[in-house]
Coordinates of C-alpha atoms in Angstrom, one line a residue:
M18 CA 69.5 31.3 -7.0
S19 CA 72.7 30.5 -5.0
R20 CA 76.0 29.9 -6.6
K21 CA 75.8 26.2 -5.7
E22 CA 72.4 25.9 -7.4
T23 CA 73.6 27.8 -10.5
A24 CA 76.6 25.5 -10.8
A25 CA 74.4 22.4 -10.4
T26 CA 72.0 23.7 -13.0
D27 CA 74.9 24.6 -15.4
R28 CA 76.3 21.1 -15.1
G29 CA 72.8 19.5 -15.5
D30 CA 73.4 17.6 -12.3
A31 CA 70.5 17.0 -9.9
Q32 CA 70.4 19.4 -7.0
I33 CA 71.0 18.0 -3.6
V34 CA 68.7 18.8 -0.7
L35 CA 69.0 17.9 3.0
A36 CA 66.0 16.1 4.4
Q37 CA 64.8 14.5 7.6
F38 CA 61.9 12.0 7.8
Q39 CA 59.4 12.6 10.5
S40 CA 56.2 10.7 11.5
A41 CA 52.8 12.3 11.7
D42 CA 53.3 12.3 15.6
G43 CA 56.5 14.3 15.2
D44 CA 59.0 11.5 15.9
K45 CA 62.2 11.7 13.8
T46 CA 62.9 8.6 11.7
G47 CA 66.4 7.8 10.4
P48 CA 69.3 10.2 10.1
P49 CA 69.3 13.5 8.1
L50 CA 69.8 12.6 4.4
S51 CA 71.3 14.2 1.4
L52 CA 68.8 13.5 -1.4
A53 CA 68.7 14.3 -5.1
A54 CA 66.0 17.0 -5.5
D55 CA 64.4 15.1 -8.3
I56 CA 63.6 12.2 -6.0
T57 CA 60.0 11.0 -6.6
A58 CA 57.3 10.0 -4.1
E59 CA 57.8 6.3 -5.1
Q60 CA 61.5 6.5 -4.3
L61 CA 60.8 8.2 -0.9
S62 CA 58.4 5.3 -0.2
I63 CA 61.2 2.7 -0.8
L64 CA 63.5 4.7 1.5
I65 CA 61.0 5.0 4.4
N66 CA 60.0 1.3 4.2
K67 CA 63.8 0.5 4.6
F68 CA 64.1 2.8 7.6
L69 CA 61.0 1.4 9.3
E70 CA 62.2 -2.2 8.5
N71 CA 58.7 -3.1 7.2
E72 CA 58.4 -6.7 6.1
E73 CA 55.8 -5.8 3.5
T74 CA 56.0 -2.5 1.5
H75 CA 53.5 -0.1 3.1
P76 CA 52.1 2.8 1.0
Y77 CA 52.8 6.3 2.3
S78 CA 52.1 9.9 1.3
F79 CA 54.8 12.6 1.9
Y80 CA 54.4 16.2 3.0
V81 CA 56.7 19.1 3.4
G82 CA 54.7 21.5 5.6
E83 CA 51.2 21.6 4.1
K84 CA 52.4 20.6 0.6
E85 CA 52.2 17.0 -0.6
V86 CA 55.0 15.5 -2.7
V87 CA 53.1 14.1 -5.7
R88 CA 55.7 14.1 -8.4
S89 CA 59.1 15.0 -7.0
I90 CA 60.6 17.3 -4.3
Q91 CA 62.0 19.5 -7.1
T92 CA 58.6 20.1 -8.8
D93 CA 56.3 20.2 -5.8
I94 CA 58.4 21.8 -3.1
L95 CA 61.3 23.7 -4.6
E96 CA 59.6 25.1 -7.7
S97 CA 55.9 25.4 -6.9
D98 CA 56.3 26.1 -3.1
G99 CA 59.3 28.3 -3.4
R100 CA 61.4 26.5 -0.8
S101 CA 65.2 26.9 -0.8
A102 CA 67.4 23.9 -1.4
E103 CA 69.7 25.3 1.3
E104 CA 67.3 24.5 4.2
T105 CA 66.7 21.1 5.7
L106 CA 63.4 19.9 4.6
V107 CA 61.3 18.0 7.2
I108 CA 59.4 15.3 5.2
E109 CA 56.4 14.0 7.1
Y110 CA 55.3 10.5 6.1
R111 CA 51.7 9.5 6.6
P112 CA 50.7 5.8 6.2
Q113 CA 47.9 5.2 3.7
A114 CA 45.4 2.4 3.5
F115 CA 46.8 -0.9 2.2
F116 CA 43.8 -1.5 0.0
K117 CA 42.5 0.7 -2.7
V118 CA 38.8 1.4 -3.2
R119 CA 37.7 1.7 -6.8
A120 CA 35.4 4.6 -7.7
V121 CA 31.8 3.5 -8.4
T122 CA 30.9 4.3 -11.9
R123 CA 27.5 2.8 -12.7
C124 CA 24.1 2.2 -11.2
S125 CA 23.7 -1.6 -10.8
S126 CA 20.2 -1.5 -9.4
S127 CA 17.3 0.9 -8.8
L128 CA 15.4 -0.5 -5.9
T129 CA 11.8 0.5 -5.8
G130 CA 9.3 -0.3 -3.0
H131 CA 9.2 2.8 -0.7
T132 CA 6.1 4.9 -1.4
E133 CA 7.5 8.1 0.1
A134 CA 11.0 9.8 0.1
V135 CA 14.0 7.7 1.3
L136 CA 15.3 9.6 4.3
S137 CA 18.2 7.4 5.5
V138 CA 20.3 4.6 4.2
S139 CA 22.9 2.6 6.0
F140 CA 25.2 -0.4 5.4
S141 CA 25.8 -2.7 8.4
P142 CA 29.2 -2.5 10.0
D143 CA 30.5 -5.5 8.0
G144 CA 29.0 -4.2 4.8
T145 CA 26.9 -7.3 4.1
Q146 CA 23.5 -5.9 4.9
L147 CA 21.7 -2.8 3.8
A148 CA 18.7 -0.9 5.4
S149 CA 16.7 2.2 4.5
G150 CA 14.2 4.3 6.4
S151 CA 11.5 6.3 4.6
G152 CA 8.7 8.8 4.9
D153 CA 6.3 5.9 4.2
T154 CA 6.7 4.8 7.9
T155 CA 8.6 1.6 7.0
V156 CA 12.2 0.4 7.4
R157 CA 13.3 -1.9 4.6
I158 CA 16.1 -4.4 4.6
W159 CA 17.6 -5.3 1.2
D160 CA 19.4 -8.4 -0.1
L161 CA 22.8 -7.3 -1.4
D162 CA 23.6 -10.5 -3.3
T163 CA 20.5 -10.3 -5.5
E164 CA 19.9 -6.5 -5.0
T165 CA 16.2 -7.1 -4.2
P166 CA 13.9 -6.3 -1.3
R167 CA 14.3 -8.7 1.6
F168 CA 12.0 -7.5 4.4
T169 CA 9.7 -4.6 5.0
C170 CA 9.6 -3.7 8.7
S171 CA 6.2 -2.0 9.6
G172 CA 5.3 -0.6 13.0
H173 CA 6.1 3.1 13.0
R174 CA 3.1 5.4 12.5
N175 CA 5.0 8.3 11.0
W176 CA 8.2 9.1 9.0
V177 CA 11.3 7.1 9.8
L178 CA 13.9 9.8 10.2
S179 CA 17.0 7.8 11.2
I180 CA 18.3 4.2 11.3
A181 CA 21.4 2.8 13.1
W182 CA 23.0 -0.7 13.1
S183 CA 24.3 -2.2 16.3
P184 CA 28.1 -2.7 16.2
D185 CA 27.7 -6.4 15.7
G186 CA 25.1 -6.0 12.9
K187 CA 22.6 -8.1 14.7
V188 CA 20.1 -5.4 15.6
L189 CA 18.8 -2.5 13.5
A190 CA 17.3 0.5 15.4
S191 CA 15.0 3.1 13.8
G192 CA 13.8 6.5 15.1
S193 CA 10.6 8.1 13.9
M194 CA 8.4 11.1 13.8
D195 CA 6.0 9.1 16.0
N196 CA 8.3 9.8 19.0
T197 CA 9.3 6.1 19.4
V198 CA 12.4 4.0 18.7
R199 CA 11.9 0.5 17.4
L200 CA 14.4 -2.4 17.1
W201 CA 14.4 -5.0 14.3
D202 CA 16.0 -8.4 13.7
P203 CA 17.7 -8.0 10.2
Q204 CA 17.7 -11.8 9.7
T205 CA 13.9 -12.0 9.9
G206 CA 12.6 -8.5 9.5
K207 CA 10.6 -9.0 12.7
P208 CA 10.4 -6.4 15.6
I209 CA 12.5 -7.1 18.7
G210 CA 10.2 -6.3 21.6
G211 CA 7.8 -3.3 21.5
A212 CA 8.4 0.3 20.7
L213 CA 10.7 2.2 23.1
A214 CA 8.5 5.1 24.1
G215 CA 9.1 8.0 26.3
H216 CA 10.2 10.9 24.1
R217 CA 7.5 13.7 23.8
K218 CA 8.6 14.7 20.3
W219 CA 10.2 13.1 17.3
I220 CA 13.5 11.3 17.3
T221 CA 16.4 13.2 15.6
A222 CA 19.3 10.7 15.8
L223 CA 20.5 7.4 17.2
A224 CA 23.8 6.2 18.5
W225 CA 24.9 2.7 19.8
E226 CA 27.6 2.2 22.4
P227 CA 30.8 1.4 20.5
A228 CA 31.9 -2.2 20.3
H229 CA 35.2 -1.8 22.1
V230 CA 33.6 -0.1 25.1
S231 CA 31.4 -3.0 26.1
T232 CA 31.1 -6.7 25.0
S233 CA 27.3 -6.6 25.0
T234 CA 25.7 -4.3 22.4
S235 CA 22.8 -3.5 24.7
R236 CA 22.9 0.3 25.0
L237 CA 21.4 2.7 22.5
A238 CA 21.1 6.5 22.8
S239 CA 18.3 8.4 21.1
S240 CA 18.1 12.2 20.8
S241 CA 14.8 14.1 20.3
K242 CA 13.2 17.3 19.3
D243 CA 11.9 17.4 23.0
G244 CA 15.4 18.5 24.1
T245 CA 16.4 15.2 25.8
V246 CA 18.5 12.2 25.1
R247 CA 17.3 8.8 26.4
V248 CA 19.7 5.9 26.9
W249 CA 18.0 2.5 26.4
D250 CA 18.8 -1.0 27.6
V251 CA 17.7 -2.8 24.4
V252 CA 17.7 -6.2 25.9
R253 CA 15.2 -5.3 28.6
G254 CA 13.5 -2.7 26.5
R255 CA 13.6 0.0 29.1
C256 CA 15.0 3.5 29.5
L257 CA 18.2 3.5 31.8
F258 CA 18.4 7.3 32.2
T259 CA 17.5 10.6 30.5
L260 CA 20.0 13.4 29.7
A261 CA 18.0 16.6 30.1
S262 CA 20.1 19.8 30.3
H263 CA 19.6 21.1 26.8
T264 CA 17.1 24.0 26.6
A265 CA 16.1 23.3 22.9
A266 CA 15.9 20.4 20.5
V267 CA 18.8 17.9 20.4
T268 CA 19.8 17.6 16.7
C269 CA 22.5 14.9 17.0
V270 CA 23.9 12.4 19.4
K271 CA 27.3 10.5 19.2
W272 CA 28.7 7.8 21.5
G273 CA 32.4 8.6 21.7
G274 CA 35.3 6.1 21.8
D275 CA 36.0 7.1 25.4
G276 CA 32.6 5.8 26.4
R277 CA 31.0 9.2 26.9
I278 CA 27.9 10.6 25.0
Y279 CA 28.1 13.8 23.0
T280 CA 25.1 15.8 22.0
G281 CA 24.6 18.9 19.8
S282 CA 21.5 21.1 20.2
Q283 CA 19.5 24.0 18.8
D284 CA 20.4 25.8 22.1
K285 CA 23.8 26.4 20.4
T286 CA 25.8 24.1 22.8
I287 CA 27.5 20.7 22.7
K288 CA 27.3 18.7 25.9
I289 CA 29.4 15.8 27.0
W290 CA 27.8 13.2 29.3
N291 CA 29.3 10.5 31.5
T292 CA 27.9 7.0 31.2
D293 CA 26.0 7.3 34.4
G294 CA 24.0 10.2 33.0
S295 CA 25.8 13.1 34.7
L296 CA 27.0 16.1 32.7
H297 CA 30.7 16.1 32.1
R298 CA 31.1 19.5 30.4
T299 CA 29.5 21.9 27.9
L300 CA 31.2 23.3 24.8
M301 CA 30.1 26.7 23.8
G302 CA 30.9 29.0 20.9
H303 CA 28.4 28.5 18.1
A304 CA 26.1 31.5 17.4
H305 CA 23.3 29.3 16.1
W306 CA 21.9 25.8 16.1
V307 CA 24.5 22.9 16.1
N308 CA 23.4 20.6 13.2
T309 CA 26.1 17.9 13.0
L310 CA 28.9 16.3 14.9
A311 CA 31.7 14.0 13.7
F312 CA 34.6 12.2 15.5
S313 CA 38.1 11.6 14.0
T314 CA 37.5 7.9 14.9
D315 CA 34.0 7.7 13.4
H316 CA 34.9 5.1 10.8
V317 CA 36.3 2.7 13.4
L318 CA 33.4 3.4 15.9
R319 CA 31.0 2.5 13.1
T320 CA 32.7 -0.7 11.8
G321 CA 33.9 -2.0 15.2
A322 CA 35.6 -5.3 14.8
Y323 CA 35.2 -5.4 11.0
D324 CA 38.0 -4.2 8.8
H325 CA 38.1 -4.2 4.9
T326 CA 38.9 -7.9 4.9
G327 CA 35.5 -8.8 6.4
K328 CA 37.0 -11.3 8.8
E329 CA 34.3 -12.5 11.3
P330 CA 35.3 -12.5 15.1
A331 CA 34.8 -15.8 16.8
D332 CA 32.9 -14.5 19.8
R333 CA 32.0 -11.3 21.7
D334 CA 35.3 -11.1 23.6
E335 CA 37.3 -11.4 20.4
A336 CA 35.1 -8.8 18.7
Q337 CA 35.8 -6.4 21.6
K338 CA 39.5 -7.0 21.4
M339 CA 39.6 -6.5 17.7
A340 CA 37.5 -3.4 18.0
L341 CA 39.7 -2.0 20.7
K342 CA 42.9 -2.7 18.7
R343 CA 41.4 -0.9 15.6
Y344 CA 40.2 2.0 17.8
N345 CA 43.6 2.5 19.4
E346 CA 45.3 2.3 16.0
S347 CA 42.9 4.9 14.6
K348 CA 43.2 7.2 17.5
G349 CA 47.0 7.1 17.5
K350 CA 48.9 9.0 20.2
G351 CA 46.7 12.1 20.0
P352 CA 43.3 12.7 21.5
E353 CA 40.0 11.9 19.8
R354 CA 38.9 15.0 18.0
L355 CA 35.4 16.3 17.5
V356 CA 34.1 18.7 14.8
S357 CA 30.8 20.5 14.9
G358 CA 28.9 22.2 12.1
S359 CA 26.2 24.9 12.6
D360 CA 23.6 27.1 11.2
D361 CA 26.0 30.0 11.9
F362 CA 27.9 28.9 8.7
T363 CA 30.9 27.9 10.7
M364 CA 32.5 24.8 12.2
F365 CA 34.5 24.3 15.4
L366 CA 37.3 21.7 15.9
W367 CA 37.5 20.5 19.5
D368 CA 39.7 18.4 21.7
P369 CA 36.7 17.8 23.9
L370 CA 38.1 15.9 26.8
N371 CA 41.1 18.3 27.4
S372 CA 39.6 21.7 26.8
T373 CA 36.4 23.6 26.5
K374 CA 38.1 26.0 24.1
P375 CA 38.1 25.0 20.4
I376 CA 41.3 24.1 18.6
A377 CA 40.1 26.1 15.6
R378 CA 37.1 27.9 14.1
L379 CA 36.6 26.8 10.5
T380 CA 35.1 29.6 8.4
G381 CA 34.4 29.9 4.7
H382 CA 30.9 28.5 4.1
Q383 CA 28.4 31.1 3.0
K384 CA 25.3 29.2 4.2
V385 CA 24.3 26.6 6.7
V386 CA 26.7 23.7 7.4
N387 CA 24.4 20.7 7.1
H388 CA 26.8 17.8 7.5
V389 CA 30.5 17.2 8.6
S390 CA 32.4 14.0 8.2
Y391 CA 35.9 12.8 9.1
S392 CA 38.0 10.7 6.7
P393 CA 38.6 7.1 8.0
D394 CA 42.3 7.9 8.6
G395 CA 41.3 11.0 10.6
R396 CA 43.4 13.4 8.6
L397 CA 40.7 15.3 6.7
I398 CA 37.3 16.8 7.5
A399 CA 34.7 17.3 4.7
S400 CA 31.8 19.6 5.2
A401 CA 28.6 19.9 3.2
S402 CA 26.7 23.1 3.0
F403 CA 23.6 24.8 1.5
D404 CA 26.0 27.1 -0.3
N405 CA 26.4 24.3 -3.0
S406 CA 30.0 23.5 -2.0
V407 CA 31.9 20.8 -0.2
K408 CA 35.0 22.1 1.7
L409 CA 38.0 20.1 2.9
W410 CA 39.9 21.0 6.1
D411 CA 42.9 19.6 7.9
G412 CA 41.7 17.1 10.5
L413 CA 44.4 18.0 13.0
T414 CA 44.6 21.8 12.8
G415 CA 41.3 22.8 11.1
K416 CA 43.2 24.6 8.4
F417 CA 41.2 25.2 5.2
I418 CA 42.5 23.0 2.3
A419 CA 40.1 23.3 -0.7
S420 CA 36.6 24.0 -2.0
L421 CA 35.0 21.3 -4.1
R422 CA 32.7 23.0 -6.5
G423 CA 30.3 21.4 -9.0
H424 CA 27.0 21.0 -7.4
V425 CA 24.4 23.5 -8.5
A426 CA 22.2 23.3 -5.4
A427 CA 22.5 22.6 -1.6
V428 CA 24.8 19.7 -0.6
Y429 CA 23.0 17.5 1.9
Q430 CA 25.5 14.8 2.8
V431 CA 29.1 13.7 2.3
C432 CA 30.7 10.3 2.9
W433 CA 34.2 8.9 2.5
S434 CA 35.6 5.8 0.8
A435 CA 37.2 3.4 3.3
D436 CA 40.7 4.2 2.1
S437 CA 40.2 8.0 2.5
R438 CA 41.2 8.6 -1.1
M439 CA 37.8 9.6 -2.4
L440 CA 34.8 11.6 -1.2
L441 CA 31.2 11.3 -2.2
S442 CA 28.6 14.1 -2.0
A443 CA 24.8 14.0 -2.4
S444 CA 22.9 17.1 -3.4
K445 CA 19.5 18.7 -3.9
D446 CA 20.5 19.0 -7.6
S447 CA 19.7 15.2 -8.0
T448 CA 23.3 14.1 -8.5
L449 CA 26.0 12.3 -6.6
K450 CA 29.6 13.5 -7.2
I451 CA 32.8 11.6 -6.5
W452 CA 35.9 13.7 -5.7
D453 CA 39.5 12.7 -5.9
L454 CA 41.4 13.8 -2.8
R455 CA 44.7 13.8 -4.5
T456 CA 43.8 16.3 -7.2
K457 CA 40.9 17.9 -5.2
K458 CA 38.8 17.8 -8.4
M459 CA 35.7 15.9 -9.4
K460 CA 36.4 12.4 -10.5
L461 CA 32.9 11.3 -11.6
E462 CA 29.4 12.6 -11.6
L463 CA 26.6 10.0 -11.0
P464 CA 23.3 11.3 -12.3
G465 CA 20.2 9.1 -12.3
H466 CA 18.0 10.2 -9.4
A467 CA 14.9 12.0 -10.6
D468 CA 14.9 14.4 -7.6
E469 CA 16.8 15.6 -4.5
V470 CA 19.3 13.0 -3.0
F471 CA 18.9 13.2 0.7
T472 CA 21.1 10.4 1.9
V473 CA 24.1 8.4 0.8
D474 CA 26.4 5.7 2.2
W475 CA 29.6 4.0 1.0
S476 CA 30.0 0.4 2.2
P477 CA 32.8 -0.2 4.7
G478 CA 34.5 -2.6 2.2
G479 CA 34.3 0.1 -0.5
D480 CA 32.6 -2.1 -3.1
R481 CA 29.2 -0.4 -3.2
V482 CA 27.5 3.0 -2.7
V483 CA 23.8 3.4 -1.9
S484 CA 21.8 6.6 -2.3
G485 CA 18.2 7.6 -1.7
G486 CA 16.0 10.6 -1.9
K487 CA 12.9 12.3 -2.9
D488 CA 12.2 10.1 -5.9
R489 CA 11.5 7.2 -3.5
V490 CA 14.2 5.0 -5.2
L491 CA 17.3 3.4 -3.7
K492 CA 20.1 3.3 -6.1
I493 CA 23.1 0.9 -5.7
W494 CA 26.3 2.0 -7.5
K495 CA 29.2 -0.2 -8.3
H496 CA 32.5 -0.1 -10.2

């Protein structure tokens, strides 16, 4: 302890620290300040709102290095992190979501109807519609107001493996074990045109062109076990082009915010494709199958023009403008980042458009990484693994943050609350668990399913969670 600190402690005065505010992009804000060391996060929030001249008070979280200021600088930084009061502390402020999502605590409905396992569930981009795909070959659309079945969409001849809503919520696509993709009108439950046929094996994933890239939601990409990706014109019902450079099954397809298509495959590579179907580049590094891909902008790519307020755009042009504005805000100054999870137990963090070398290799899981997901604010990555754990990583650097332990069997899927403050995991152990990101501990356990939970989704507005699995029941959870 220095003489200055001893004197301060003897007098019972608060210690003084030198501090400089800095944005997440590294821009300095305001002059260097002399602050009392016992200053709390709430008081820092008042200060930064003054410096930024915000008309309304914005919520922020504050970090010195990797450490968050939860209580005060004295407790969290000087005492527990062992920082000296002599050095200038750079306090990074990160904006948080205006709205707060409440944790879901109870099962409000158990929706029966599917006669085989529920394999995928998904809320529409505006959160007003819900769909599920099942091993019983049907897609079901559910009424969220009454929490009852609305339509059963029949047509597939084998398991429905994946479903995807168009960015405007007007079309629902489903991909099946019967090698076809089908399109449905969610307002009537009727098919739109015939089956989109062409793949020689089953469909593994679906991705729509993002709302801000094009005004018409007319292009859909489907990846298949046959090693190809087909891009469809859904209005005309025909295949525009086929992406065929992978030498094994394509496990996932994503349509990036830059307009390019990204695919992960069992040939251990990730490929990036231009919108005319030509190959842009290949990302190599994984030692086994690539299972899952996630973008730092995924939440905005999924919700398009719809934010948590649920405001409806007037027309397609306005929807595109709103979606572009939200995309640019989400992306910030940095590039769009991609994370990949693999059967080699590792993940890679990429800056895919600027480099074929990964930013970081994320190691720590002891078994297959089944699913990765970026938080809506792009700051954290969550990974679900067959080693029964969920791990958290820094979304910018890939640095390991914490392991969330509590599941007693493989974790199949994770999903975030829209405000990035909570994480939900679904497991083979038949439970869902909600994790608090501030404490990095389990907030709630949601038992109720009679068997493995395969799929889970949190509505974009944050008011509902839906889960489905082997017990053939869809459960809706609310606060």
